[in-house]
Amino acid sequence: MRAHEHGQAEMDEDVMVDKARFELATSSLRTKRSTGLIYLPTSGDTAIDNRDINSSSLQPPASVQLLIAHAIGATMDYRQFIGRNVVSIKDLTKDEVECLLDLAERMIPYAKGEKRTKTLDGKIIANLFFEPSTRTRLSFESAAHRLGAQILDVSQMSATSIAKGETLADTIRMVDAYCDAIVMRHPYEGAARLATKYAKSPVINAGDGAASHPTQTLLDLFTIRNCKGKIDGLNITLVGDLKYGRTVHSLVDALMMYDVKLTFVAPDSLQMPADIVENLRNHGYDPRITSDLGEVIKDSDVLYVTRIQKERFPDPAEYKKVAGTYRIDKLALLEAKSDVIVMHPLPRVDEISTDIDGTPNAKYFEQAFNGIPVRMALLCAVLGGEI
Ligand code: CP
């Protein structure tokens, strides 16, 4: 069982200002990933199917929109995303993912400041980060500025009335009244889905516990597509903390939309959760599972390396046992294909040596930059911008 499920996660002091208050504020969250159900006891312990609450009340469900689009022979239009929540990558179809990646491609000159737009002038985006972040928070902020929107920035729970005991539900109701879209990172799985229940504005999940990080996944797909020219047909190897790493959980959900070979490399105690592997097998994928990177590195087109998520270990002694297990360096790359790309959601600790930073294989800084055009695309799409 994962640390956050016990509510015992060792959280950063910035975030965990008052554990008792915090748990009270979020105590309505329990998730059950294997069934895709989220339980909200505050509303009478009602089980709500995720698929019923993916879309804004302004829009029919994505599947219905897609059927309509196909029926009238229309190509996908990013304006269909207006008002939509993005809580999980599973909220999107493959066509919708590709539509957002195409829009992100068009955002690149704006993301680099080579072109200017004010398409979201007058819009206000609340950036609620109840867990530490550099890339996601700042790239959302940069994306908003590049589109002409304004940002309400909350980067510490201690700076909000949650520290006084306000529930997440009430916090979301308030923030919703002050903005046009909510971007939220939270240490608890299910928090973003809960926020969609209390916000009329679109909610974008910027990472919830060990569960999901859909905007990271979009930028990961964008990076793979741009670096390799395709996603289908690739052999993609995920390395490191596959148990607690939300980026790899979301990425696997997305890669199931493509024809890829997957390999999972992790210490036995940090392997991909059984429910995710079972889901893959049920959908016809046969992931290779090993703890030996040397055995599989030569076959990989993409090496997606992750940090061991120290903050999610219930027992620090368990972290010490696995810290530093894998390290990709120039020597390791000698065994790999010459055109392998090395990705990492960052931050890294010591799992990628700086000696490969300057090689053509290292794509993690480009990947981090891609957060800006991808998040610009998403904000533009849900807030009705025009590019
Ligand atoms: N990749 C990622 O989510 O980084 P941050 O935690 O810095 O946002």
mmCIF file with all atom_site columns, C-alpha atoms in Angstrom, residues 12-172:
data_model
loop_
_atom_site.group_PDB
_atom_site.id
_atom_site.type_symbol
_atom_site.label_atom_id
_atom_site.label_alt_id
_atom_site.label_comp_id
_atom_site.label_asym_id
_atom_site.label_entity_id
_atom_site.label_seq_id
_atom_site.pdbx_PDB_ins_code
_atom_site.Cartn_x
_atom_site.Cartn_y
_atom_site.Cartn_z
_atom_site.occupancy
_atom_site.B_iso_or_equiv
_atom_site.pdbx_formal_charge
_atom_site.auth_seq_id
_atom_site.auth_comp_id
_atom_site.auth_asym_id
_atom_site.auth_atom_id
_atom_site.pdbx_PDB_model_num
ATOM 1   C CA . ASP A 1 12  ? 8.032   18.724 2.740   1.00 0.00 ? 12  ASP A CA 1
ATOM 2   C CA . GLU A 1 13  ? 7.760   21.044 5.728   1.00 0.00 ? 13  GLU A CA 1
ATOM 3   C CA . ASP A 1 14  ? 6.660   23.881 3.460   1.00 0.00 ? 14  ASP A CA 1
ATOM 4   C CA . VAL A 1 15  ? 3.624   21.881 2.513   1.00 0.00 ? 15  VAL A CA 1
ATOM 5   C CA . MET A 1 16  ? 2.868   19.975 5.666   1.00 0.00 ? 16  MET A CA 1
ATOM 6   C CA . VAL A 1 17  ? 2.199   22.981 7.872   1.00 0.00 ? 17  VAL A CA 1
ATOM 7   C CA . ASP A 1 18  ? -0.198  21.196 10.162  1.00 0.00 ? 18  ASP A CA 1
ATOM 8   C CA . LYS A 1 19  ? -0.632  17.526 9.493   1.00 0.00 ? 19  LYS A CA 1
ATOM 9   C CA . ALA A 1 20  ? -3.768  17.128 11.559  1.00 0.00 ? 20  ALA A CA 1
ATOM 10  C CA . ARG A 1 21  ? -5.491  20.100 9.930   1.00 0.00 ? 21  ARG A CA 1
ATOM 11  C CA . PHE A 1 22  ? -4.313  18.971 6.526   1.00 0.00 ? 22  PHE A CA 1
ATOM 12  C CA . GLU A 1 23  ? -5.710  15.488 6.956   1.00 0.00 ? 23  GLU A CA 1
ATOM 13  C CA . LEU A 1 24  ? -8.976  16.941 8.186   1.00 0.00 ? 24  LEU A CA 1
ATOM 14  C CA . ALA A 1 25  ? -9.103  19.197 5.160   1.00 0.00 ? 25  ALA A CA 1
ATOM 15  C CA . THR A 1 26  ? -8.579  16.346 2.744   1.00 0.00 ? 26  THR A CA 1
ATOM 16  C CA . SER A 1 27  ? -10.036 13.482 4.718   1.00 0.00 ? 27  SER A CA 1
ATOM 17  C CA . SER A 1 28  ? -12.823 13.050 2.200   1.00 0.00 ? 28  SER A CA 1
ATOM 18  C CA . LEU A 1 29  ? -10.370 11.650 -0.312  1.00 0.00 ? 29  LEU A CA 1
ATOM 19  C CA . ARG A 1 30  ? -10.047 7.940  -0.806  1.00 0.00 ? 30  ARG A CA 1
ATOM 20  C CA . THR A 1 31  ? -9.327  6.476  -4.178  1.00 0.00 ? 31  THR A CA 1
ATOM 21  C CA . LYS A 1 32  ? -9.447  3.029  -5.599  1.00 0.00 ? 32  LYS A CA 1
ATOM 22  C CA . ARG A 1 33  ? -7.375  3.020  -8.745  1.00 0.00 ? 33  ARG A CA 1
ATOM 23  C CA . SER A 1 34  ? -8.141  -0.513 -9.798  1.00 0.00 ? 34  SER A CA 1
ATOM 24  C CA . THR A 1 35  ? -11.812 0.287  -10.428 1.00 0.00 ? 35  THR A CA 1
ATOM 25  C CA . GLY A 1 36  ? -11.377 3.886  -11.529 1.00 0.00 ? 36  GLY A CA 1
ATOM 26  C CA . LEU A 1 37  ? -13.845 4.980  -8.860  1.00 0.00 ? 37  LEU A CA 1
ATOM 27  C CA . ILE A 1 38  ? -13.386 7.891  -6.551  1.00 0.00 ? 38  ILE A CA 1
ATOM 28  C CA . TYR A 1 39  ? -15.308 8.027  -3.312  1.00 0.00 ? 39  TYR A CA 1
ATOM 29  C CA . LEU A 1 40  ? -16.449 11.306 -1.858  1.00 0.00 ? 40  LEU A CA 1
ATOM 30  C CA . PRO A 1 41  ? -17.796 10.590 1.630   1.00 0.00 ? 41  PRO A CA 1
ATOM 31  C CA . THR A 1 42  ? -18.673 14.268 2.151   1.00 0.00 ? 42  THR A CA 1
ATOM 32  C CA . SER A 1 43  ? -21.472 13.798 -0.330  1.00 0.00 ? 43  SER A CA 1
ATOM 33  C CA . GLY A 1 44  ? -22.932 10.738 1.335   1.00 0.00 ? 44  GLY A CA 1
ATOM 34  C CA . ASP A 1 45  ? -20.174 8.281  0.449   1.00 0.00 ? 45  ASP A CA 1
ATOM 35  C CA . THR A 1 46  ? -21.385 8.319  -3.127  1.00 0.00 ? 46  THR A CA 1
ATOM 36  C CA . ALA A 1 47  ? -19.264 6.447  -5.637  1.00 0.00 ? 47  ALA A CA 1
ATOM 37  C CA . ILE A 1 48  ? -18.911 8.519  -8.768  1.00 0.00 ? 48  ILE A CA 1
ATOM 38  C CA . ASP A 1 49  ? -17.563 7.024  -11.933 1.00 0.00 ? 49  ASP A CA 1
ATOM 39  C CA . ASN A 1 50  ? -14.664 9.163  -13.184 1.00 0.00 ? 50  ASN A CA 1
ATOM 40  C CA . ARG A 1 51  ? -15.977 8.937  -16.704 1.00 0.00 ? 51  ARG A CA 1
ATOM 41  C CA . ASP A 1 52  ? -19.148 10.766 -15.698 1.00 0.00 ? 52  ASP A CA 1
ATOM 42  C CA . ILE A 1 53  ? -17.332 13.814 -14.383 1.00 0.00 ? 53  ILE A CA 1
ATOM 43  C CA . ASN A 1 54  ? -14.580 14.286 -16.929 1.00 0.00 ? 54  ASN A CA 1
ATOM 44  C CA . SER A 1 55  ? -16.212 17.013 -18.913 1.00 0.00 ? 55  SER A CA 1
ATOM 45  C CA . SER A 1 56  ? -17.569 20.400 -18.062 1.00 0.00 ? 56  SER A CA 1
ATOM 46  C CA . SER A 1 57  ? -21.325 20.667 -17.749 1.00 0.00 ? 57  SER A CA 1
ATOM 47  C CA . LEU A 1 58  ? -21.065 23.073 -20.684 1.00 0.00 ? 58  LEU A CA 1
ATOM 48  C CA . GLN A 1 59  ? -20.010 20.262 -22.988 1.00 0.00 ? 59  GLN A CA 1
ATOM 49  C CA . PRO A 1 60  ? -21.315 16.807 -23.879 1.00 0.00 ? 60  PRO A CA 1
ATOM 50  C CA . PRO A 1 61  ? -18.897 13.988 -22.928 1.00 0.00 ? 61  PRO A CA 1
ATOM 51  C CA . ALA A 1 62  ? -15.785 13.771 -25.088 1.00 0.00 ? 62  ALA A CA 1
ATOM 52  C CA . SER A 1 63  ? -16.906 10.447 -26.561 1.00 0.00 ? 63  SER A CA 1
ATOM 53  C CA . VAL A 1 64  ? -20.170 12.040 -27.744 1.00 0.00 ? 64  VAL A CA 1
ATOM 54  C CA . GLN A 1 65  ? -18.298 15.021 -29.197 1.00 0.00 ? 65  GLN A CA 1
ATOM 55  C CA . LEU A 1 66  ? -16.026 12.648 -31.034 1.00 0.00 ? 66  LEU A CA 1
ATOM 56  C CA . LEU A 1 67  ? -18.970 10.716 -32.474 1.00 0.00 ? 67  LEU A CA 1
ATOM 57  C CA . ILE A 1 68  ? -20.558 13.973 -33.611 1.00 0.00 ? 68  ILE A CA 1
ATOM 58  C CA . ALA A 1 69  ? -17.278 15.119 -35.158 1.00 0.00 ? 69  ALA A CA 1
ATOM 59  C CA . HIS A 1 70  ? -16.891 11.829 -37.023 1.00 0.00 ? 70  HIS A CA 1
ATOM 60  C CA . ALA A 1 71  ? -20.551 11.878 -38.112 1.00 0.00 ? 71  ALA A CA 1
ATOM 61  C CA . ILE A 1 72  ? -20.148 15.276 -39.755 1.00 0.00 ? 72  ILE A CA 1
ATOM 62  C CA . GLY A 1 73  ? -16.705 14.411 -41.125 1.00 0.00 ? 73  GLY A CA 1
ATOM 63  C CA . ALA A 1 74  ? -15.018 17.188 -39.199 1.00 0.00 ? 74  ALA A CA 1
ATOM 64  C CA . THR A 1 75  ? -11.372 17.132 -38.204 1.00 0.00 ? 75  THR A CA 1
ATOM 65  C CA . MET A 1 76  ? -10.741 17.654 -34.518 1.00 0.00 ? 76  MET A CA 1
ATOM 66  C CA . ASP A 1 77  ? -10.920 21.264 -33.415 1.00 0.00 ? 77  ASP A CA 1
ATOM 67  C CA . TYR A 1 78  ? -9.185  22.385 -30.235 1.00 0.00 ? 78  TYR A CA 1
ATOM 68  C CA . ARG A 1 79  ? -12.171 24.631 -29.482 1.00 0.00 ? 79  ARG A CA 1
ATOM 69  C CA . GLN A 1 80  ? -14.033 21.520 -28.367 1.00 0.00 ? 80  GLN A CA 1
ATOM 70  C CA . PHE A 1 81  ? -11.932 21.651 -25.177 1.00 0.00 ? 81  PHE A CA 1
ATOM 71  C CA . ILE A 1 82  ? -13.546 24.862 -23.905 1.00 0.00 ? 82  ILE A CA 1
ATOM 72  C CA . GLY A 1 83  ? -14.493 24.413 -20.253 1.00 0.00 ? 83  GLY A CA 1
ATOM 73  C CA . ARG A 1 84  ? -13.094 20.870 -20.023 1.00 0.00 ? 84  ARG A CA 1
ATOM 74  C CA . ASN A 1 85  ? -11.373 19.434 -16.951 1.00 0.00 ? 85  ASN A CA 1
ATOM 75  C CA . VAL A 1 86  ? -8.120  17.539 -17.450 1.00 0.00 ? 86  VAL A CA 1
ATOM 76  C CA . VAL A 1 87  ? -7.623  15.371 -14.395 1.00 0.00 ? 87  VAL A CA 1
ATOM 77  C CA . SER A 1 88  ? -6.230  12.225 -15.970 1.00 0.00 ? 88  SER A CA 1
ATOM 78  C CA . ILE A 1 89  ? -4.733  11.540 -19.368 1.00 0.00 ? 89  ILE A CA 1
ATOM 79  C CA . LYS A 1 90  ? -7.494  8.932  -19.580 1.00 0.00 ? 90  LYS A CA 1
ATOM 80  C CA . ASP A 1 91  ? -9.936  11.866 -19.842 1.00 0.00 ? 91  ASP A CA 1
ATOM 81  C CA . LEU A 1 92  ? -8.633  12.325 -23.394 1.00 0.00 ? 92  LEU A CA 1
ATOM 82  C CA . THR A 1 93  ? -8.944  10.191 -26.493 1.00 0.00 ? 93  THR A CA 1
ATOM 83  C CA . LYS A 1 94  ? -5.949  9.609  -28.740 1.00 0.00 ? 94  LYS A CA 1
ATOM 84  C CA . ASP A 1 95  ? -7.377  12.064 -31.297 1.00 0.00 ? 95  ASP A CA 1
ATOM 85  C CA . GLU A 1 96  ? -7.746  14.668 -28.558 1.00 0.00 ? 96  GLU A CA 1
ATOM 86  C CA . VAL A 1 97  ? -4.169  14.101 -27.402 1.00 0.00 ? 97  VAL A CA 1
ATOM 87  C CA . GLU A 1 98  ? -2.907  14.499 -30.962 1.00 0.00 ? 98  GLU A CA 1
ATOM 88  C CA . CYS A 1 99  ? -5.051  17.621 -31.429 1.00 0.00 ? 99  CYS A CA 1
ATOM 89  C CA . LEU A 1 100 ? -3.446  19.215 -28.338 1.00 0.00 ? 100 LEU A CA 1
ATOM 90  C CA . LEU A 1 101 ? 0.056   18.190 -29.481 1.00 0.00 ? 101 LEU A CA 1
ATOM 91  C CA . ASP A 1 102 ? -0.614  19.766 -32.897 1.00 0.00 ? 102 ASP A CA 1
ATOM 92  C CA . LEU A 1 103 ? -1.747  22.958 -31.175 1.00 0.00 ? 103 LEU A CA 1
ATOM 93  C CA . ALA A 1 104 ? 1.391   22.840 -28.973 1.00 0.00 ? 104 ALA A CA 1
ATOM 94  C CA . GLU A 1 105 ? 3.494   22.686 -32.138 1.00 0.00 ? 105 GLU A CA 1
ATOM 95  C CA . ARG A 1 106 ? 1.862   25.938 -33.275 1.00 0.00 ? 106 ARG A CA 1
ATOM 96  C CA . MET A 1 107 ? 2.607   27.479 -29.871 1.00 0.00 ? 107 MET A CA 1
ATOM 97  C CA . ILE A 1 108 ? 6.394   27.063 -30.135 1.00 0.00 ? 108 ILE A CA 1
ATOM 98  C CA . PRO A 1 109 ? 7.173   30.515 -31.642 1.00 0.00 ? 109 PRO A CA 1
ATOM 99  C CA . TYR A 1 110 ? 4.949   32.102 -28.968 1.00 0.00 ? 110 TYR A CA 1
ATOM 100 C CA . ALA A 1 111 ? 6.577   30.000 -26.229 1.00 0.00 ? 111 ALA A CA 1
ATOM 101 C CA . LYS A 1 112 ? 9.984   31.233 -27.391 1.00 0.00 ? 112 LYS A CA 1
ATOM 102 C CA . GLY A 1 113 ? 8.817   34.859 -27.508 1.00 0.00 ? 113 GLY A CA 1
ATOM 103 C CA . GLU A 1 114 ? 9.345   35.044 -31.287 1.00 0.00 ? 114 GLU A CA 1
ATOM 104 C CA . LYS A 1 115 ? 5.644   35.803 -31.806 1.00 0.00 ? 115 LYS A CA 1
ATOM 105 C CA . ARG A 1 116 ? 3.219   37.518 -29.463 1.00 0.00 ? 116 ARG A CA 1
ATOM 106 C CA . THR A 1 117 ? -0.424  36.955 -28.632 1.00 0.00 ? 117 THR A CA 1
ATOM 107 C CA . LYS A 1 118 ? -2.953  38.331 -26.150 1.00 0.00 ? 118 LYS A CA 1
ATOM 108 C CA . THR A 1 119 ? -5.539  35.680 -26.894 1.00 0.00 ? 119 THR A CA 1
ATOM 109 C CA . LEU A 1 120 ? -6.267  35.087 -23.194 1.00 0.00 ? 120 LEU A CA 1
ATOM 110 C CA . ASP A 1 121 ? -6.234  38.767 -22.260 1.00 0.00 ? 121 ASP A CA 1
ATOM 111 C CA . GLY A 1 122 ? -8.626  39.282 -19.355 1.00 0.00 ? 122 GLY A CA 1
ATOM 112 C CA . LYS A 1 123 ? -8.509  35.652 -18.197 1.00 0.00 ? 123 LYS A CA 1
ATOM 113 C CA . ILE A 1 124 ? -7.245  34.766 -14.727 1.00 0.00 ? 124 ILE A CA 1
ATOM 114 C CA . ILE A 1 125 ? -5.653  31.394 -13.968 1.00 0.00 ? 125 ILE A CA 1
ATOM 115 C CA . ALA A 1 126 ? -5.189  30.189 -10.383 1.00 0.00 ? 126 ALA A CA 1
ATOM 116 C CA . ASN A 1 127 ? -1.969  28.198 -9.920  1.00 0.00 ? 127 ASN A CA 1
ATOM 117 C CA . LEU A 1 128 ? -2.518  26.221 -6.692  1.00 0.00 ? 128 LEU A CA 1
ATOM 118 C CA . PHE A 1 129 ? 0.608   24.302 -5.764  1.00 0.00 ? 129 PHE A CA 1
ATOM 119 C CA . PHE A 1 130 ? 0.171   22.460 -2.472  1.00 0.00 ? 130 PHE A CA 1
ATOM 120 C CA . GLU A 1 131 ? 3.337   20.453 -3.172  1.00 0.00 ? 131 GLU A CA 1
ATOM 121 C CA . PRO A 1 132 ? 6.758   21.736 -4.292  1.00 0.00 ? 132 PRO A CA 1
ATOM 122 C CA . SER A 1 133 ? 7.311   22.323 -7.996  1.00 0.00 ? 133 SER A CA 1
ATOM 123 C CA . THR A 1 134 ? 9.686   24.198 -10.257 1.00 0.00 ? 134 THR A CA 1
ATOM 124 C CA . ARG A 1 135 ? 8.872   23.161 -13.823 1.00 0.00 ? 135 ARG A CA 1
ATOM 125 C CA . THR A 1 136 ? 5.124   22.639 -13.682 1.00 0.00 ? 136 THR A CA 1
ATOM 126 C CA . ARG A 1 137 ? 4.323   25.770 -11.686 1.00 0.00 ? 137 ARG A CA 1
ATOM 127 C CA . LEU A 1 138 ? 6.673   28.078 -13.568 1.00 0.00 ? 138 LEU A CA 1
ATOM 128 C CA . SER A 1 139 ? 5.884   26.701 -17.006 1.00 0.00 ? 139 SER A CA 1
ATOM 129 C CA . PHE A 1 140 ? 2.145   27.120 -16.377 1.00 0.00 ? 140 PHE A CA 1
ATOM 130 C CA . GLU A 1 141 ? 2.878   30.656 -15.244 1.00 0.00 ? 141 GLU A CA 1
ATOM 131 C CA . SER A 1 142 ? 5.075   31.341 -18.266 1.00 0.00 ? 142 SER A CA 1
ATOM 132 C CA . ALA A 1 143 ? 2.437   29.787 -20.554 1.00 0.00 ? 143 ALA A CA 1
ATOM 133 C CA . ALA A 1 144 ? -0.259  32.022 -19.064 1.00 0.00 ? 144 ALA A CA 1
ATOM 134 C CA . HIS A 1 145 ? 1.859   35.157 -19.495 1.00 0.00 ? 145 HIS A CA 1
ATOM 135 C CA . ARG A 1 146 ? 2.743   34.223 -23.077 1.00 0.00 ? 146 ARG A CA 1
ATOM 136 C CA . LEU A 1 147 ? -1.004  34.025 -23.805 1.00 0.00 ? 147 LEU A CA 1
ATOM 137 C CA . GLY A 1 148 ? -1.772  37.342 -22.139 1.00 0.00 ? 148 GLY A CA 1
ATOM 138 C CA . ALA A 1 149 ? -3.541  35.844 -19.078 1.00 0.00 ? 149 ALA A CA 1
ATOM 139 C CA . GLN A 1 150 ? -2.997  36.797 -15.445 1.00 0.00 ? 150 GLN A CA 1
ATOM 140 C CA . ILE A 1 151 ? -1.948  34.366 -12.702 1.00 0.00 ? 151 ILE A CA 1
ATOM 141 C CA . LEU A 1 152 ? -3.061  33.945 -9.077  1.00 0.00 ? 152 LEU A CA 1
ATOM 142 C CA . ASP A 1 153 ? -0.127  32.105 -7.572  1.00 0.00 ? 153 ASP A CA 1
ATOM 143 C CA . VAL A 1 154 ? -0.319  29.951 -4.441  1.00 0.00 ? 154 VAL A CA 1
ATOM 144 C CA . SER A 1 155 ? 2.849   28.000 -3.844  1.00 0.00 ? 155 SER A CA 1
ATOM 145 C CA . GLN A 1 156 ? 2.535   27.105 -0.163  1.00 0.00 ? 156 GLN A CA 1
ATOM 146 C CA . MET A 1 157 ? -0.353  25.590 1.729   1.00 0.00 ? 157 MET A CA 1
ATOM 147 C CA . SER A 1 158 ? 0.803   27.542 4.778   1.00 0.00 ? 158 SER A CA 1
ATOM 148 C CA . ALA A 1 159 ? -0.054  30.749 2.909   1.00 0.00 ? 159 ALA A CA 1
ATOM 149 C CA . THR A 1 160 ? -3.730  29.796 2.573   1.00 0.00 ? 160 THR A CA 1
ATOM 150 C CA . SER A 1 161 ? -6.570  29.347 5.044   1.00 0.00 ? 161 SER A CA 1
ATOM 151 C CA . ILE A 1 162 ? -6.133  25.578 4.711   1.00 0.00 ? 162 ILE A CA 1
ATOM 152 C CA . ALA A 1 163 ? -3.563  26.178 7.447   1.00 0.00 ? 163 ALA A CA 1
ATOM 153 C CA . LYS A 1 164 ? -6.484  27.408 9.601   1.00 0.00 ? 164 LYS A CA 1
ATOM 154 C CA . GLY A 1 165 ? -8.536  24.311 8.892   1.00 0.00 ? 165 GLY A CA 1
ATOM 155 C CA . GLU A 1 166 ? -10.459 25.290 5.752   1.00 0.00 ? 166 GLU A CA 1
ATOM 156 C CA . THR A 1 167 ? -11.346 22.254 3.668   1.00 0.00 ? 167 THR A CA 1
ATOM 157 C CA . LEU A 1 168 ? -10.077 21.763 0.144   1.00 0.00 ? 168 LEU A CA 1
ATOM 158 C CA . ALA A 1 169 ? -13.693 21.892 -1.047  1.00 0.00 ? 169 ALA A CA 1
ATOM 159 C CA . ASP A 1 170 ? -14.262 25.369 0.432   1.00 0.00 ? 170 ASP A CA 1
ATOM 160 C CA . THR A 1 171 ? -10.867 26.560 -0.807  1.00 0.00 ? 171 THR A CA 1
ATOM 161 C CA . ILE A 1 172 ? -11.771 25.480 -4.336  1.00 0.00 ? 172 ILE A CA 1
#
